[in-house]
PDB file of C-alpha atoms in Angstrom:
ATOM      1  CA  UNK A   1      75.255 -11.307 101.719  1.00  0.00           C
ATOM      2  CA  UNK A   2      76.023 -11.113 105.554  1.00  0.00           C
ATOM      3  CA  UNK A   3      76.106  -7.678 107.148  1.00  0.00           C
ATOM      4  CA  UNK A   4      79.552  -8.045 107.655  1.00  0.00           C
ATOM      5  CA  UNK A   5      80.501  -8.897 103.868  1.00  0.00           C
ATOM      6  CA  UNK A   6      78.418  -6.057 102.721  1.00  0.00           C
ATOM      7  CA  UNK A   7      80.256  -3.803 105.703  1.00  0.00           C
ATOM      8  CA  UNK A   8      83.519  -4.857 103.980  1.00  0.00           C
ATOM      9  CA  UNK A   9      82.691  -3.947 100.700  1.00  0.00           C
ATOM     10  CA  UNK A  10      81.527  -0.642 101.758  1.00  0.00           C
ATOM     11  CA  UNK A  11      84.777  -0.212 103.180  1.00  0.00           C
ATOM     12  CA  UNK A  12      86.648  -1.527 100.410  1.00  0.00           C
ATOM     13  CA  UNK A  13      85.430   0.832  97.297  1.00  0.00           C
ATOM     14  CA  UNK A  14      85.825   3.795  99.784  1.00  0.00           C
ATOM     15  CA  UNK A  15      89.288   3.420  99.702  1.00  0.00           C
ATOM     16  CA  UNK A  16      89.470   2.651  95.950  1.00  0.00           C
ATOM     17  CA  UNK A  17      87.387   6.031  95.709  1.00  0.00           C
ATOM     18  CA  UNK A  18      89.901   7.780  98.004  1.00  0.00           C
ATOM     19  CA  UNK A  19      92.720   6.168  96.101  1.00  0.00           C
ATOM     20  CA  UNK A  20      91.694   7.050  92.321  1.00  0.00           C
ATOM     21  CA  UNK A  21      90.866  10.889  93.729  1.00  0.00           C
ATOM     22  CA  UNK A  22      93.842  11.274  95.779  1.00  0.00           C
ATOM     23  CA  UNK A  23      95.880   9.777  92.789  1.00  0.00           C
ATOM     24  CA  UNK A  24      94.143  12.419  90.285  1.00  0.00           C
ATOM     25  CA  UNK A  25      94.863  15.449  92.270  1.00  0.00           C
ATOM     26  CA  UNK A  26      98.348  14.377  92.300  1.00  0.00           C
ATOM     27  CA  UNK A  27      98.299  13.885  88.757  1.00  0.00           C
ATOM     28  CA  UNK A  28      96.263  16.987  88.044  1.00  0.00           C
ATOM     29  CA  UNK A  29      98.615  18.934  90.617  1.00  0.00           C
ATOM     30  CA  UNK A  30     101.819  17.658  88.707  1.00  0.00           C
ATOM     31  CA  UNK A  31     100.502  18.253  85.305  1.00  0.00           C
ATOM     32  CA  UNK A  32      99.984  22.163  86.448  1.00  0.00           C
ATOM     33  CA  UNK A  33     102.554  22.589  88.494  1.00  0.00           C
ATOM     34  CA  UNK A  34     104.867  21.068  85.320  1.00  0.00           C
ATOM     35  CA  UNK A  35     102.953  23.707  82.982  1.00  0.00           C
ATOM     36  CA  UNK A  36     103.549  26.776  85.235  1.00  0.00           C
ATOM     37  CA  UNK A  37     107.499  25.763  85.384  1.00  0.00           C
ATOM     38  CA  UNK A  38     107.460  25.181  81.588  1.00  0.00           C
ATOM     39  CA  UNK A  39     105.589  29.079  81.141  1.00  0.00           C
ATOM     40  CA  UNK A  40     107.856  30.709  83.738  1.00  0.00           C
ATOM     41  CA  UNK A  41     110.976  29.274  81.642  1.00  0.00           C
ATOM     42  CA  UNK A  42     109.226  30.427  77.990  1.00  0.00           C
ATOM     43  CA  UNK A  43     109.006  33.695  80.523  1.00  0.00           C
ATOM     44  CA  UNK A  44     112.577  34.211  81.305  1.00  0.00           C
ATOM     45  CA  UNK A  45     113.866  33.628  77.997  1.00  0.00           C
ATOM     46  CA  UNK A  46     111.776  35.869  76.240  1.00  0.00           C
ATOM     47  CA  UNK A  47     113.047  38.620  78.823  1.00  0.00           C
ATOM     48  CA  UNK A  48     116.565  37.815  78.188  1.00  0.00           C
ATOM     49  CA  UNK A  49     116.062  37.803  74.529  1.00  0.00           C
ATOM     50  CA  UNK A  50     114.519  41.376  74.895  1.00  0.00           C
ATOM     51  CA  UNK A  51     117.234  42.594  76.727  1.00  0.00           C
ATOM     52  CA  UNK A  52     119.692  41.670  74.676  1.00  0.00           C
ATOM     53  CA  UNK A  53     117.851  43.455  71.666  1.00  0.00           C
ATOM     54  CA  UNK A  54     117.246  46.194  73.455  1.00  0.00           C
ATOM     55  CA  UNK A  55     121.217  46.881  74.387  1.00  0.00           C
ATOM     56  CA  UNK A  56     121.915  50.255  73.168  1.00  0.00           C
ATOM     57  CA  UNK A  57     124.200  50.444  70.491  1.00  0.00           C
ATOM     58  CA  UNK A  58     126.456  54.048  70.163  1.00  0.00           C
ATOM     59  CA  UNK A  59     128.399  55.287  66.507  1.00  0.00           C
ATOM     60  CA  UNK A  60     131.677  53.782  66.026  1.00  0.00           C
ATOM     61  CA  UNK A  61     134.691  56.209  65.363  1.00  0.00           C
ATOM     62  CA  UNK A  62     137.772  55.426  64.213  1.00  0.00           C
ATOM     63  CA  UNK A  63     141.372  57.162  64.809  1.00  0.00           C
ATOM     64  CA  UNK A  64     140.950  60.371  62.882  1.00  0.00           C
ATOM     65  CA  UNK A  65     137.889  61.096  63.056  1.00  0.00           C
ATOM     66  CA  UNK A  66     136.451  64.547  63.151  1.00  0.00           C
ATOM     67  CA  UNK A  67     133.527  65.222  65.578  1.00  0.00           C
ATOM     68  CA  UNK A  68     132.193  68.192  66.951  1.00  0.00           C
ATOM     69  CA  UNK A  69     130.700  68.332  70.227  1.00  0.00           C
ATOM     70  CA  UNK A  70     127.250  70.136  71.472  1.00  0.00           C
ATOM     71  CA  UNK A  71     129.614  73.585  72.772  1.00  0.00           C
ATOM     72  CA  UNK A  72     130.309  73.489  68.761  1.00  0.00           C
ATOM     73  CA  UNK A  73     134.287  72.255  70.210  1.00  0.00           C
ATOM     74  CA  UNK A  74     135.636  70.742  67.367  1.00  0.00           C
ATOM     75  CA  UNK A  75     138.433  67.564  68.202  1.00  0.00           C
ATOM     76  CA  UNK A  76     139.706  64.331  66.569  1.00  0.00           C
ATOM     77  CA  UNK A  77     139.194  60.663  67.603  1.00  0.00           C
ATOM     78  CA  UNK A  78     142.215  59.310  69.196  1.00  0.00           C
ATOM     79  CA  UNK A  79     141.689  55.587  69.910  1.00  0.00           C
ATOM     80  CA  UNK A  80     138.911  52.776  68.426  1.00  0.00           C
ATOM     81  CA  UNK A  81     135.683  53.295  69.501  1.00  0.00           C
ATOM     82  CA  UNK A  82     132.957  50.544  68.438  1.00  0.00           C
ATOM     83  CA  UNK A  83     129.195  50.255  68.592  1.00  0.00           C
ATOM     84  CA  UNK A  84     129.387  48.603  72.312  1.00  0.00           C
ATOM     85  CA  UNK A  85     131.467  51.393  73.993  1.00  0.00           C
ATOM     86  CA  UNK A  86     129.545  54.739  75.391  1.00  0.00           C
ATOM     87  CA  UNK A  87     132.501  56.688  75.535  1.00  0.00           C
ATOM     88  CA  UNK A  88     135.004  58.396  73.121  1.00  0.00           C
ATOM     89  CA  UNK A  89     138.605  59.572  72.991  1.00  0.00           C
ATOM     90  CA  UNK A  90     139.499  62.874  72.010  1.00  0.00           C
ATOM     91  CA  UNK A  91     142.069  65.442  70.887  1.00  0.00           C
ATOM     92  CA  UNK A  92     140.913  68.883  70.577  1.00  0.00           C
ATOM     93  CA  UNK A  93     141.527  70.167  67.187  1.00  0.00           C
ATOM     94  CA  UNK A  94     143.275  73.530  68.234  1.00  0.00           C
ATOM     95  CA  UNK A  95     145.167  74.736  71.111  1.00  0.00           C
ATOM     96  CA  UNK A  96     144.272  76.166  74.435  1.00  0.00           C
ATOM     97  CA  UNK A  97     144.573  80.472  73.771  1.00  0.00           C
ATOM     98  CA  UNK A  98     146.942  80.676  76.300  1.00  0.00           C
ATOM     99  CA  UNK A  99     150.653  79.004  76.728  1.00  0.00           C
ATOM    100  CA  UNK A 100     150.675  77.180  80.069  1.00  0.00           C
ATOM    101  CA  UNK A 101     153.547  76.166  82.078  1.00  0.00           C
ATOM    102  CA  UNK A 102     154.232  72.722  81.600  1.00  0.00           C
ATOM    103  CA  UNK A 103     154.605  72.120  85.321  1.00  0.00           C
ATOM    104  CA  UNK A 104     151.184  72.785  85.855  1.00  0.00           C
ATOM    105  CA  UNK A 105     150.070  72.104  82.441  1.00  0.00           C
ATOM    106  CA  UNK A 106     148.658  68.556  83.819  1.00  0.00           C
ATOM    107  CA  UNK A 107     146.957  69.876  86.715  1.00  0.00           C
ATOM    108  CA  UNK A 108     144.882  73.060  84.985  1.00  0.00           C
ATOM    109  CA  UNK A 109     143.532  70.741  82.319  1.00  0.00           C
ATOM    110  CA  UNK A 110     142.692  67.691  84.895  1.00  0.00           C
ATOM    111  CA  UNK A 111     140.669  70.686  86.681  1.00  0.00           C
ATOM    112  CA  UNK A 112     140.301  74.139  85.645  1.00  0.00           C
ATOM    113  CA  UNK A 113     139.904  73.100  82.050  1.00  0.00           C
ATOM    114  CA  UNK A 114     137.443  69.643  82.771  1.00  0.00           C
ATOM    115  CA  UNK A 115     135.535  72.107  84.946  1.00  0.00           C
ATOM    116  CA  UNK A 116     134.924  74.753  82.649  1.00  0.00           C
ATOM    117  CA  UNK A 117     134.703  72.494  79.628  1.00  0.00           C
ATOM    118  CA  UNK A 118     131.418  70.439  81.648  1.00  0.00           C
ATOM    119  CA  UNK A 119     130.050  73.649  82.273  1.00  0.00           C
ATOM    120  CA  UNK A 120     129.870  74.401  78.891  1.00  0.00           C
ATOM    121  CA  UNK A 121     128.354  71.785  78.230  1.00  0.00           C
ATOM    122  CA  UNK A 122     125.909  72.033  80.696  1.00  0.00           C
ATOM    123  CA  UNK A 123     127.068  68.762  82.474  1.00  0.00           C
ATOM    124  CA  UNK A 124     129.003  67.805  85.968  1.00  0.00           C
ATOM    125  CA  UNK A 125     132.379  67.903  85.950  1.00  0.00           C
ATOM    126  CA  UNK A 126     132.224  64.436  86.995  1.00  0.00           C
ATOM    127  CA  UNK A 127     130.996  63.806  83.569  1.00  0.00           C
ATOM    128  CA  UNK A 128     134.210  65.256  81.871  1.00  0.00           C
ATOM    129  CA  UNK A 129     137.649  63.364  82.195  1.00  0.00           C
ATOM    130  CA  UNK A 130     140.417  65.565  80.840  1.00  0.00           C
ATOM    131  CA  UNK A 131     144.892  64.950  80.483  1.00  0.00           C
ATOM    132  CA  UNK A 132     147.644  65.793  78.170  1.00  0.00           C
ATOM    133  CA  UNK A 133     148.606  64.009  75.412  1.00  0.00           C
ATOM    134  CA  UNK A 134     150.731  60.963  75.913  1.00  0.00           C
ATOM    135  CA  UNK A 135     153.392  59.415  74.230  1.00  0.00           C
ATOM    136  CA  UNK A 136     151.022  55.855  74.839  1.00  0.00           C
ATOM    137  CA  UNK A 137     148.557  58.124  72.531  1.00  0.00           C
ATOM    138  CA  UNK A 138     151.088  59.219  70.031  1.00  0.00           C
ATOM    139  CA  UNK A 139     151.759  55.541  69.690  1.00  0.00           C
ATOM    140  CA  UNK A 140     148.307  54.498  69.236  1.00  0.00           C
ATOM    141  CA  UNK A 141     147.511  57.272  66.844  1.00  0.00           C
ATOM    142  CA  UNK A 142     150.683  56.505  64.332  1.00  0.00           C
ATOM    143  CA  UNK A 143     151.067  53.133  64.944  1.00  0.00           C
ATOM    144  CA  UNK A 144     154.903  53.830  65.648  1.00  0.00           C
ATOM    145  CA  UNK A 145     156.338  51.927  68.369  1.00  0.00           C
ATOM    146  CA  UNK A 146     159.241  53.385  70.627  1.00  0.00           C
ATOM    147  CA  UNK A 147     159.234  56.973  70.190  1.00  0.00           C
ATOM    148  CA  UNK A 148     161.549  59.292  71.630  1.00  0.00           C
ATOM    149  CA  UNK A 149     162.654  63.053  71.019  1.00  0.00           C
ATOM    150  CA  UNK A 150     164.261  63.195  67.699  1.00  0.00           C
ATOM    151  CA  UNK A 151     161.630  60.549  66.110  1.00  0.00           C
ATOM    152  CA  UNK A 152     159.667  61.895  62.730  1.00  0.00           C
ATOM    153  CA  UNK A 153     155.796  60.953  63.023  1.00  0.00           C
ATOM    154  CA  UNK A 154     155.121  62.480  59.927  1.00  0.00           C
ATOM    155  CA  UNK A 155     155.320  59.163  57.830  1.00  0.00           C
ATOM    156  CA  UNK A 156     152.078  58.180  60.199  1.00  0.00           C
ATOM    157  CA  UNK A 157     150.068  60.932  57.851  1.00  0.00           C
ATOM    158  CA  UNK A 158     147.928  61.969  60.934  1.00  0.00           C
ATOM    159  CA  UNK A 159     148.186  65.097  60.422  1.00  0.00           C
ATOM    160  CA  UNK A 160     145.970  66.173  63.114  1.00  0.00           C
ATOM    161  CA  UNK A 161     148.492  64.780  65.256  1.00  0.00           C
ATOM    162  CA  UNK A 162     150.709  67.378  64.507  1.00  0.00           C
ATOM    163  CA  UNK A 163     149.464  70.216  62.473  1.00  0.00           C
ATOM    164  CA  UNK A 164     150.159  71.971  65.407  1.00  0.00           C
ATOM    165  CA  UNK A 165     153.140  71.978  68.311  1.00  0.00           C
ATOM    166  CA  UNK A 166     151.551  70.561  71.749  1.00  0.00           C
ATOM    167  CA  UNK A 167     153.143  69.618  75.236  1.00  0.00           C
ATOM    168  CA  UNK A 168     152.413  65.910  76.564  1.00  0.00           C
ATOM    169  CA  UNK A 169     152.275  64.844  79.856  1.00  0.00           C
ATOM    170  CA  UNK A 170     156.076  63.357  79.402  1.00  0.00           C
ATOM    171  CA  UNK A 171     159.197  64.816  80.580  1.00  0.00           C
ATOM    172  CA  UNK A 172     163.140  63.865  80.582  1.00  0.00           C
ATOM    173  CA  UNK A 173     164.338  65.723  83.575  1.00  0.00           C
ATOM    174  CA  UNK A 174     163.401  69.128  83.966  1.00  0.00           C
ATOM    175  CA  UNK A 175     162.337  69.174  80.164  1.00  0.00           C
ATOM    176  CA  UNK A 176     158.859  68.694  78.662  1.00  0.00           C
ATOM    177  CA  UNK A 177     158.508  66.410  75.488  1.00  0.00           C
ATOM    178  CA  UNK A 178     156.290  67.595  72.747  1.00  0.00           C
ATOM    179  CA  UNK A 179     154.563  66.928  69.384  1.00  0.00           C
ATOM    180  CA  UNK A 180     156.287  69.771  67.151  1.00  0.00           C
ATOM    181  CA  UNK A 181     154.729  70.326  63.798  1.00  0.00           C
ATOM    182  CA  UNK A 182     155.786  70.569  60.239  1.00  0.00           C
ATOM    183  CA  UNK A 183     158.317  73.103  59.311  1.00  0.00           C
ATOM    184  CA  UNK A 184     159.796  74.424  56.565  1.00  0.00           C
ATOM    185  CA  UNK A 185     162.903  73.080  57.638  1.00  0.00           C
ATOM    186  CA  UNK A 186     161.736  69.933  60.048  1.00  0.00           C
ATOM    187  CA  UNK A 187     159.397  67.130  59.188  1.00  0.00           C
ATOM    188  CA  UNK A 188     156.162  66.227  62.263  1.00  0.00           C
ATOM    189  CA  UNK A 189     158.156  64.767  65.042  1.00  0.00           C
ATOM    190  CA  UNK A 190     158.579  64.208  68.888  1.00  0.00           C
ATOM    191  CA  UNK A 191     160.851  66.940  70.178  1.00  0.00           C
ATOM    192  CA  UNK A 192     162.387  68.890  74.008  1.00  0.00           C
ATOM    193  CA  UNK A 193     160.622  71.513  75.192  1.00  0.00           C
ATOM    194  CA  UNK A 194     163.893  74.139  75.667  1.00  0.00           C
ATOM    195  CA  UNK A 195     164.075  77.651  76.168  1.00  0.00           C
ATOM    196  CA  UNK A 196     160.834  78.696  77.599  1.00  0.00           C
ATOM    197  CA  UNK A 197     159.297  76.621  80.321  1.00  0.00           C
ATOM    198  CA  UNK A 198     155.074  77.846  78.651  1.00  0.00           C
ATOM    199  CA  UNK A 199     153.584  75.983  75.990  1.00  0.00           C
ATOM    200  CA  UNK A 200     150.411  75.602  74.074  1.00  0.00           C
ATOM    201  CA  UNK A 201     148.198  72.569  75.052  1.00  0.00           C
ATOM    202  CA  UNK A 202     145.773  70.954  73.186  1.00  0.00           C
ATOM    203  CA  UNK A 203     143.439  68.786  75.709  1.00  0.00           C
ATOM    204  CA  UNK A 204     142.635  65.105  75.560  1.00  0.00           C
ATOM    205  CA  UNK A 205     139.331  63.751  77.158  1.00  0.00           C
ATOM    206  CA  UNK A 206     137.374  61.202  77.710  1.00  0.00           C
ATOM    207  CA  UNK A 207     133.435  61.591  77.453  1.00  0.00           C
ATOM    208  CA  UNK A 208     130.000  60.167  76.590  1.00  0.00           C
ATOM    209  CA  UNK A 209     129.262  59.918  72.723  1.00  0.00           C
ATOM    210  CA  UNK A 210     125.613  61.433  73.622  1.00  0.00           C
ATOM    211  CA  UNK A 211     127.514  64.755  73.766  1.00  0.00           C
ATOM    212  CA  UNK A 212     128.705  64.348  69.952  1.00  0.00           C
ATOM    213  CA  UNK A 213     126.500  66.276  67.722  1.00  0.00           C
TER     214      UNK A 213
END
């Protein structure tokens, strides 16, 4: 063989060489680089999965419920609540000690009352959303659409509704609306505030089921 064949042939399985290692990095490369996509996806999923087990799940209350709150306040459930929600709706069981003027009824519980209420608690105020009653609530509670002054709720049998006399935040003209109890003489119903201007208030808020006991 001539110097020149054997030159060529030289030359020739080089490049096969460089061809069959270049081609198996590029193999090796994609096989990894495949893998690593493959383990970050596996990855990802197994995160989501995890987070979705771990979301927190809170009690479920229903309207009517009875809860008592870490001041030892004592109030009843006033809308759904389910497992997915961290907050609750509430009506406090008894009335405020002192009658309030229904013109400023709205503002001292929105404020004064939230206030001092998350400071019992030993939360912000921020924490603590506080209103009257309102005849959207009545509704909810008794499941009785349209009601007016005059209208019985008593048929509802939600009798923490009414088993005592509270202003809402609704007035006709110059007169507050309210939930009057049972009397010997009138069934539970929605009713005008007349002849005194101060009534009692029972609070509704809004707050984080961690502060249920």
């Amino acid at each position: 063989m001539s110097d020149s064949n054997r030159t060529n042939l030289t030359i020739i399985i080089v490049l096969c060489a460089v061809v069959v290692i270049v081609g198996g990095y590029f193999t090796i490369n994609h096989f990894f680089d495949k893998k690593v996509e493959e383990d970050s996806i596996e990855e990802t999923d197994e995160k989501r999965d995890t987070s979705v087990d771990k979301e927190e799940k809170y009690d479920s209350y229903k309207i009517g419920d009875y809860v008592t709150l870490k001041n030892n306040s004592t109030w009843n459930v006033i809308a759904k609540s389910d497992s997915e929600e961290s907050k609750v709706l509430l009506l406090m069981e008894d009335q405020l000690d002192d009658l309030i003027d229904y013109r400023e009824a709205s503002d001292y519980v929105r404020n004064t009352f939230a206030s001092d209420f998350a400071q019992s608690l030993g939360i912000g105020a921020d924490e603590v959303s506080a209103r009257l009653l309102s005849i959207d609530d009545i509704q909810t509670i008794t499941g009785i659409a349209n009601l007016a002054p005059g209208v019985t709720i008593e048929d509802s049998n939600r009798t923490f509704l009414y088993r005592s006399t509270t202003v809402t935040e609704e007035v006709e003209g110059d007169t507050p609306i309210l939930v009057c109890e049972k009397t010997s003489n009138d069934p539970a119903k929605i009713c005008m505030g007349t002849g005194t201007n101060t009534w009692p208030v029972r609070p509704v808020i809004e707050i984080s089921k961690k502060y249920v006991k």
